[in-house]
Structures are given as structure tokens and as C-alpha cells.
Amino acid sequence: VQLVESGGGSVQAGGSLKLSCTAPAYTYSTNCMGWFRQAPGQGRERIASIYTGNGKTYYTDSVKGRFTISRDNERSTVYLQMDSLEPEDTAMYYCTAGYPEEDCIQGSWCSNPESCYWGQGTQVTVS
């Protein structure tokens, strides 16, 4: 399964970026779609997820109020709108697909990374 990500780049602090992730329809439908990030020398961090069946979302505390995850069911695509970006947001951002609703909205999706599909990653750099 291929998850196609786009939208990364370099911005100044306070700026905005919008990431997108498109999945095959059979993967996107009624599934947990989420975003992780990994900064150099650090582990992967869950930042936001959305359950495509009902639109319920989860955000980690560090991005609440700044990032917004949304979905377009017709395009089998999820978006991550990132506003008020900070240098600490600099990382490689990965899209994921997989896991039940409960894990999705509680912030525990992809606890077994091998049970999820992963995108190739898109770099976000904030200076």
C-alpha cells in the first residue's frame, strides 16, 4: 500500500504549511489516518490522527490549537494544516494508515509500527 505525501518545505517561525496524504480508497475507508514526526536524534512522535469513518480527531498537546487535521473522503486524502510553526516543529513528517477507532482517537495508533502503513516522509524545516 502506497501513501503519497506532499506539502513539506522550509518556512520561517510563525509561518504555515499544509501537508497532504493520499491513500488507496480501500485503505482510506473507515480507518485511522495519522501523522507522526521524527526530529534528528529523536524517536517518532504521534502528533495528530483522524478516523475517516466519523471524523473524530486526536492531537498531541504540543500542537493543539496550531495544527488541524482534516479529511476529504472523495479524494481519500487527509491534510495537516500547520500554523504558527516553531523551530521545534522541524522534523520529518510521516503519514500512517491503520488501526481501530479507539486507538486512533486515544492517541495510541500504530503502537506496533509493523501493523501500519507508512508514507515515505516529507521534511518540514522551521527557522
PDB file of N, CA and C in Angstrom, residues 37-106:
ATOM      1  N   ARG A  37       5.884  12.461  13.505  1.00  0.00           N
ATOM      2  CA  ARG A  37       7.057  13.211  13.094  1.00  0.00           C
ATOM      3  C   ARG A  37       8.278  12.685  13.841  1.00  0.00           C
ATOM      4  N   GLN A  38       9.426  12.891  13.228  1.00  0.00           N
ATOM      5  CA  GLN A  38      10.672  12.455  13.846  1.00  0.00           C
ATOM      6  C   GLN A  38      11.740  13.503  13.594  1.00  0.00           C
ATOM      7  N   ALA A  39      12.220  14.080  14.669  1.00  0.00           N
ATOM      8  CA  ALA A  39      13.303  15.046  14.591  1.00  0.00           C
ATOM      9  C   ALA A  39      14.637  14.307  14.657  1.00  0.00           C
ATOM     10  N   PRO A  40      15.704  14.904  14.161  1.00  0.00           N
ATOM     11  CA  PRO A  40      17.014  14.243  14.194  1.00  0.00           C
ATOM     12  C   PRO A  40      17.400  13.816  15.601  1.00  0.00           C
ATOM     13  N   GLY A  41      17.782  12.558  15.738  1.00  0.00           N
ATOM     14  CA  GLY A  41      18.236  12.049  17.022  1.00  0.00           C
ATOM     15  C   GLY A  41      17.129  11.741  18.004  1.00  0.00           C
ATOM     16  N   GLN A  42      15.882  11.834  17.575  1.00  0.00           N
ATOM     17  CA  GLN A  42      14.749  11.583  18.466  1.00  0.00           C
ATOM     18  C   GLN A  42      13.864  10.484  17.908  1.00  0.00           C
ATOM     19  N   GLY A  43      13.013   9.952  18.769  1.00  0.00           N
ATOM     20  CA  GLY A  43      12.073   8.937  18.331  1.00  0.00           C
ATOM     21  C   GLY A  43      10.887   9.534  17.600  1.00  0.00           C
ATOM     22  N   ARG A  44      10.089   8.666  17.025  1.00  0.00           N
ATOM     23  CA  ARG A  44       8.892   9.128  16.330  1.00  0.00           C
ATOM     24  C   ARG A  44       7.842   9.562  17.335  1.00  0.00           C
ATOM     25  N   GLU A  45       7.160  10.640  17.008  1.00  0.00           N
ATOM     26  CA  GLU A  45       6.156  11.228  17.895  1.00  0.00           C
ATOM     27  C   GLU A  45       4.823  11.295  17.164  1.00  0.00           C
ATOM     28  N   ARG A  46       3.790  10.790  17.803  1.00  0.00           N
ATOM     29  CA  ARG A  46       2.443  10.958  17.257  1.00  0.00           C
ATOM     30  C   ARG A  46       2.029  12.417  17.413  1.00  0.00           C
ATOM     31  N   ILE A  47       1.441  12.998  16.373  1.00  0.00           N
ATOM     32  CA  ILE A  47       1.010  14.379  16.518  1.00  0.00           C
ATOM     33  C   ILE A  47      -0.472  14.577  16.250  1.00  0.00           C
ATOM     34  N   ALA A  48      -1.062  13.862  15.317  1.00  0.00           N
ATOM     35  CA  ALA A  48      -2.484  14.033  15.047  1.00  0.00           C
ATOM     36  C   ALA A  48      -3.022  12.834  14.281  1.00  0.00           C
ATOM     37  N   SER A  49      -4.313  12.560  14.506  1.00  0.00           N
ATOM     38  CA  SER A  49      -4.955  11.467  13.783  1.00  0.00           C
ATOM     39  C   SER A  49      -6.407  11.808  13.532  1.00  0.00           C
ATOM     40  N   ILE A  50      -6.983  11.113  12.567  1.00  0.00           N
ATOM     41  CA  ILE A  50      -8.401  11.272  12.264  1.00  0.00           C
ATOM     42  C   ILE A  50      -8.949   9.916  11.853  1.00  0.00           C
ATOM     43  N   TYR A  51     -10.118   9.581  12.384  1.00  0.00           N
ATOM     44  CA  TYR A  51     -10.759   8.346  11.988  1.00  0.00           C
ATOM     45  C   TYR A  51     -11.674   8.670  10.822  1.00  0.00           C
ATOM     46  N   THR A  52     -11.394   8.107   9.670  1.00  0.00           N
ATOM     47  CA  THR A  52     -12.076   8.554   8.457  1.00  0.00           C
ATOM     48  C   THR A  52     -13.556   8.207   8.456  1.00  0.00           C
ATOM     49  N   GLY A  53     -13.943   7.222   9.265  1.00  0.00           N
ATOM     50  CA  GLY A  53     -15.354   6.835   9.282  1.00  0.00           C
ATOM     51  C   GLY A  53     -16.272   7.885   9.885  1.00  0.00           C
ATOM     52  N   ASN A  54     -15.764   8.658  10.859  1.00  0.00           N
ATOM     53  CA  ASN A  54     -16.628   9.625  11.528  1.00  0.00           C
ATOM     54  C   ASN A  54     -15.972  10.986  11.767  1.00  0.00           C
ATOM     55  N   GLY A  55     -14.714  11.128  11.387  1.00  0.00           N
ATOM     56  CA  GLY A  55     -14.056  12.416  11.510  1.00  0.00           C
ATOM     57  C   GLY A  55     -13.522  12.756  12.885  1.00  0.00           C
ATOM     58  N   LYS A  56     -13.597  11.826  13.825  1.00  0.00           N
ATOM     59  CA  LYS A  56     -13.067  12.110  15.159  1.00  0.00           C
ATOM     60  C   LYS A  56     -11.550  12.250  15.087  1.00  0.00           C
ATOM     61  N   THR A  57     -11.029  13.165  15.905  1.00  0.00           N
ATOM     62  CA  THR A  57      -9.617  13.503  15.814  1.00  0.00           C
ATOM     63  C   THR A  57      -8.907  13.396  17.155  1.00  0.00           C
ATOM     64  N   TYR A  58      -7.595  13.366  17.069  1.00  0.00           N
ATOM     65  CA  TYR A  58      -6.714  13.390  18.236  1.00  0.00           C
ATOM     66  C   TYR A  58      -5.541  14.304  17.898  1.00  0.00           C
ATOM     67  N   TYR A  59      -5.101  15.072  18.915  1.00  0.00           N
ATOM     68  CA  TYR A  59      -3.909  15.916  18.787  1.00  0.00           C
ATOM     69  C   TYR A  59      -3.037  15.741  20.012  1.00  0.00           C
ATOM     70  N   THR A  60      -1.745  15.695  19.800  1.00  0.00           N
ATOM     71  CA  THR A  60      -0.858  15.743  20.942  1.00  0.00           C
ATOM     72  C   THR A  60      -0.818  17.168  21.478  1.00  0.00           C
ATOM     73  N   ASP A  61      -0.512  17.305  22.751  1.00  0.00           N
ATOM     74  CA  ASP A  61      -0.625  18.606  23.396  1.00  0.00           C
ATOM     75  C   ASP A  61       0.210  19.701  22.727  1.00  0.00           C
ATOM     76  N   SER A  62       1.374  19.344  22.234  1.00  0.00           N
ATOM     77  CA  SER A  62       2.281  20.357  21.704  1.00  0.00           C
ATOM     78  C   SER A  62       1.783  21.016  20.423  1.00  0.00           C
ATOM     79  N   VAL A  63       0.788  20.428  19.770  1.00  0.00           N
ATOM     80  CA  VAL A  63       0.296  21.017  18.514  1.00  0.00           C
ATOM     81  C   VAL A  63      -1.152  21.480  18.613  1.00  0.00           C
ATOM     82  N   LYS A  64      -1.791  21.234  19.728  1.00  0.00           N
ATOM     83  CA  LYS A  64      -3.181  21.662  19.887  1.00  0.00           C
ATOM     84  C   LYS A  64      -3.301  23.169  19.711  1.00  0.00           C
ATOM     85  N   GLY A  65      -4.303  23.573  18.927  1.00  0.00           N
ATOM     86  CA  GLY A  65      -4.507  24.989  18.673  1.00  0.00           C
ATOM     87  C   GLY A  65      -3.675  25.540  17.541  1.00  0.00           C
ATOM     88  N   ARG A  66      -2.688  24.768  17.070  1.00  0.00           N
ATOM     89  CA  ARG A  66      -1.846  25.231  15.964  1.00  0.00           C
ATOM     90  C   ARG A  66      -2.013  24.367  14.714  1.00  0.00           C
ATOM     91  N   PHE A  67      -2.210  23.071  14.907  1.00  0.00           N
ATOM     92  CA  PHE A  67      -2.349  22.138  13.789  1.00  0.00           C
ATOM     93  C   PHE A  67      -3.794  21.680  13.684  1.00  0.00           C
ATOM     94  N   THR A  68      -4.240  21.432  12.457  1.00  0.00           N
ATOM     95  CA  THR A  68      -5.584  20.926  12.221  1.00  0.00           C
ATOM     96  C   THR A  68      -5.522  19.786  11.211  1.00  0.00           C
ATOM     97  N   ILE A  69      -6.058  18.647  11.608  1.00  0.00           N
ATOM     98  CA  ILE A  69      -6.133  17.521  10.694  1.00  0.00           C
ATOM     99  C   ILE A  69      -7.543  17.468  10.113  1.00  0.00           C
ATOM    100  N   SER A  70      -7.633  17.183   8.819  1.00  0.00           N
ATOM    101  CA  SER A  70      -8.934  17.109   8.165  1.00  0.00           C
ATOM    102  C   SER A  70      -8.887  16.036   7.087  1.00  0.00           C
ATOM    103  N   ARG A  71     -10.061  15.764   6.511  1.00  0.00           N
ATOM    104  CA  ARG A  71     -10.121  14.694   5.525  1.00  0.00           C
ATOM    105  C   ARG A  71     -10.981  15.099   4.347  1.00  0.00           C
ATOM    106  N   ASP A  72     -10.710  14.509   3.211  1.00  0.00           N
ATOM    107  CA  ASP A  72     -11.534  14.642   2.015  1.00  0.00           C
ATOM    108  C   ASP A  72     -11.838  13.221   1.559  1.00  0.00           C
ATOM    109  N   ASN A  73     -13.012  12.755   1.884  1.00  0.00           N
ATOM    110  CA  ASN A  73     -13.350  11.360   1.601  1.00  0.00           C
ATOM    111  C   ASN A  73     -13.390  11.077   0.106  1.00  0.00           C
ATOM    112  N   GLU A  74     -13.782  12.048  -0.684  1.00  0.00           N
ATOM    113  CA  GLU A  74     -13.866  11.815  -2.123  1.00  0.00           C
ATOM    114  C   GLU A  74     -12.486  11.620  -2.745  1.00  0.00           C
ATOM    115  N   ARG A  75     -11.485  12.242  -2.143  1.00  0.00           N
ATOM    116  CA  ARG A  75     -10.121  12.134  -2.645  1.00  0.00           C
ATOM    117  C   ARG A  75      -9.273  11.146  -1.852  1.00  0.00           C
ATOM    118  N   SER A  76      -9.874  10.524  -0.831  1.00  0.00           N
ATOM    119  CA  SER A  76      -9.121   9.586   0.029  1.00  0.00           C
ATOM    120  C   SER A  76      -7.843  10.246   0.535  1.00  0.00           C
ATOM    121  N   THR A  77      -7.998  11.465   0.972  1.00  0.00           N
ATOM    122  CA  THR A  77      -6.848  12.280   1.356  1.00  0.00           C
ATOM    123  C   THR A  77      -7.077  12.908   2.721  1.00  0.00           C
ATOM    124  N   VAL A  78      -6.037  12.930   3.510  1.00  0.00           N
ATOM    125  CA  VAL A  78      -6.055  13.662   4.767  1.00  0.00           C
ATOM    126  C   VAL A  78      -5.045  14.801   4.678  1.00  0.00           C
ATOM    127  N   TYR A  79      -5.328  15.844   5.418  1.00  0.00           N
ATOM    128  CA  TYR A  79      -4.492  17.033   5.411  1.00  0.00           C
ATOM    129  C   TYR A  79      -4.048  17.360   6.836  1.00  0.00           C
ATOM    130  N   LEU A  80      -2.900  17.991   6.924  1.00  0.00           N
ATOM    131  CA  LEU A  80      -2.447  18.520   8.202  1.00  0.00           C
ATOM    132  C   LEU A  80      -2.080  19.979   7.968  1.00  0.00           C
ATOM    133  N   GLN A  81      -2.957  20.868   8.407  1.00  0.00           N
ATOM    134  CA  GLN A  81      -2.701  22.295   8.322  1.00  0.00           C
ATOM    135  C   GLN A  81      -1.884  22.691   9.547  1.00  0.00           C
ATOM    136  N   MET A  82      -0.715  23.243   9.314  1.00  0.00           N
ATOM    137  CA  MET A  82       0.182  23.602  10.408  1.00  0.00           C
ATOM    138  C   MET A  82       0.376  25.102  10.407  1.00  0.00           C
ATOM    139  N   ASP A  83      -0.101  25.741  11.449  1.00  0.00           N
ATOM    140  CA  ASP A  83       0.018  27.190  11.606  1.00  0.00           C
ATOM    141  C   ASP A  83       0.904  27.520  12.798  1.00  0.00           C
ATOM    142  N   SER A  84       1.334  28.764  12.857  1.00  0.00           N
ATOM    143  CA  SER A  84       2.183  29.226  13.961  1.00  0.00           C
ATOM    144  C   SER A  84       3.347  28.268  14.191  1.00  0.00           C
ATOM    145  N   LEU A  85       3.989  27.900  13.127  1.00  0.00           N
ATOM    146  CA  LEU A  85       5.077  26.933  13.222  1.00  0.00           C
ATOM    147  C   LEU A  85       6.243  27.476  14.026  1.00  0.00           C
ATOM    148  N   GLU A  86       6.883  26.573  14.751  1.00  0.00           N
ATOM    149  CA  GLU A  86       8.004  26.900  15.620  1.00  0.00           C
ATOM    150  C   GLU A  86       9.214  26.074  15.192  1.00  0.00           C
ATOM    151  N   PRO A  87      10.411  26.538  15.510  1.00  0.00           N
ATOM    152  CA  PRO A  87      11.601  25.740  15.165  1.00  0.00           C
ATOM    153  C   PRO A  87      11.532  24.315  15.713  1.00  0.00           C
ATOM    154  N   GLU A  88      10.866  24.150  16.845  1.00  0.00           N
ATOM    155  CA  GLU A  88      10.728  22.814  17.444  1.00  0.00           C
ATOM    156  C   GLU A  88       9.862  21.881  16.609  1.00  0.00           C
ATOM    157  N   ASP A  89       9.146  22.410  15.629  1.00  0.00           N
ATOM    158  CA  ASP A  89       8.343  21.572  14.738  1.00  0.00           C
ATOM    159  C   ASP A  89       9.167  20.986  13.605  1.00  0.00           C
ATOM    160  N   THR A  90      10.419  21.365  13.503  1.00  0.00           N
ATOM    161  CA  THR A  90      11.290  20.839  12.456  1.00  0.00           C
ATOM    162  C   THR A  90      11.461  19.341  12.626  1.00  0.00           C
ATOM    163  N   ALA A  91      11.109  18.598  11.587  1.00  0.00           N
ATOM    164  CA  ALA A  91      11.163  17.140  11.637  1.00  0.00           C
ATOM    165  C   ALA A  91      10.774  16.569  10.287  1.00  0.00           C
ATOM    166  N   MET A  92      10.971  15.253  10.166  1.00  0.00           N
ATOM    167  CA  MET A  92      10.384  14.525   9.039  1.00  0.00           C
ATOM    168  C   MET A  92       8.990  14.100   9.483  1.00  0.00           C
ATOM    169  N   TYR A  93       8.018  14.362   8.643  1.00  0.00           N
ATOM    170  CA  TYR A  93       6.633  14.046   8.966  1.00  0.00           C
ATOM    171  C   TYR A  93       6.176  12.856   8.127  1.00  0.00           C
ATOM    172  N   TYR A  94       5.565  11.898   8.810  1.00  0.00           N
ATOM    173  CA  TYR A  94       5.131  10.659   8.175  1.00  0.00           C
ATOM    174  C   TYR A  94       3.626  10.481   8.316  1.00  0.00           C
ATOM    175  N   CYS A  95       2.998  10.115   7.230  1.00  0.00           N
ATOM    176  CA  CYS A  95       1.592   9.749   7.238  1.00  0.00           C
ATOM    177  C   CYS A  95       1.468   8.260   7.536  1.00  0.00           C
ATOM    178  N   THR A  96       0.423   7.894   8.257  1.00  0.00           N
ATOM    179  CA  THR A  96       0.180   6.491   8.549  1.00  0.00           C
ATOM    180  C   THR A  96      -1.268   6.142   8.244  1.00  0.00           C
ATOM    181  N   ALA A  97      -1.495   4.853   8.016  1.00  0.00           N
ATOM    182  CA  ALA A  97      -2.850   4.334   7.837  1.00  0.00           C
ATOM    183  C   ALA A  97      -2.942   3.011   8.561  1.00  0.00           C
ATOM    184  N   GLY A  98      -4.041   2.856   9.297  1.00  0.00           N
ATOM    185  CA  GLY A  98      -4.261   1.607  10.002  1.00  0.00           C
ATOM    186  C   GLY A  98      -4.629   1.841  11.447  1.00  0.00           C
ATOM    187  N   TYR A  99      -5.271   0.847  12.053  1.00  0.00           N
ATOM    188  CA  TYR A  99      -5.632   0.800  13.464  1.00  0.00           C
ATOM    189  C   TYR A  99      -7.093   1.175  13.693  1.00  0.00           C
ATOM    190  N   PRO A 100      -7.667   0.593  14.748  1.00  0.00           N
ATOM    191  CA  PRO A 100      -9.085   0.819  15.039  1.00  0.00           C
ATOM    192  C   PRO A 100      -9.373   2.214  15.564  1.00  0.00           C
ATOM    193  N   GLU A 101     -10.664   2.541  15.609  1.00  0.00           N
ATOM    194  CA  GLU A 101     -11.099   3.860  16.039  1.00  0.00           C
ATOM    195  C   GLU A 101     -10.633   4.191  17.451  1.00  0.00           C
ATOM    196  N   GLU A 102     -10.753   3.253  18.363  1.00  0.00           N
ATOM    197  CA  GLU A 102     -10.416   3.536  19.766  1.00  0.00           C
ATOM    198  C   GLU A 102      -8.958   3.974  19.897  1.00  0.00           C
ATOM    199  N   ASP A 103      -8.072   3.229  19.254  1.00  0.00           N
ATOM    200  CA  ASP A 103      -6.660   3.601  19.314  1.00  0.00           C
ATOM    201  C   ASP A 103      -6.422   4.935  18.631  1.00  0.00           C
ATOM    202  N   CYS A 104      -7.161   5.153  17.571  1.00  0.00           N
ATOM    203  CA  CYS A 104      -6.981   6.369  16.778  1.00  0.00           C
ATOM    204  C   CYS A 104      -7.257   7.608  17.604  1.00  0.00           C
ATOM    205  N   ILE A 105      -8.418   7.657  18.258  1.00  0.00           N
ATOM    206  CA  ILE A 105      -8.823   8.880  18.950  1.00  0.00           C
ATOM    207  C   ILE A 105      -8.240   8.975  20.358  1.00  0.00           C
ATOM    208  N   GLN A 106      -7.627   7.915  20.841  1.00  0.00           N
ATOM    209  CA  GLN A 106      -6.950   7.957  22.138  1.00  0.00           C
ATOM    210  C   GLN A 106      -5.463   8.238  22.001  1.00  0.00           C
TER     211      GLN A 106
END
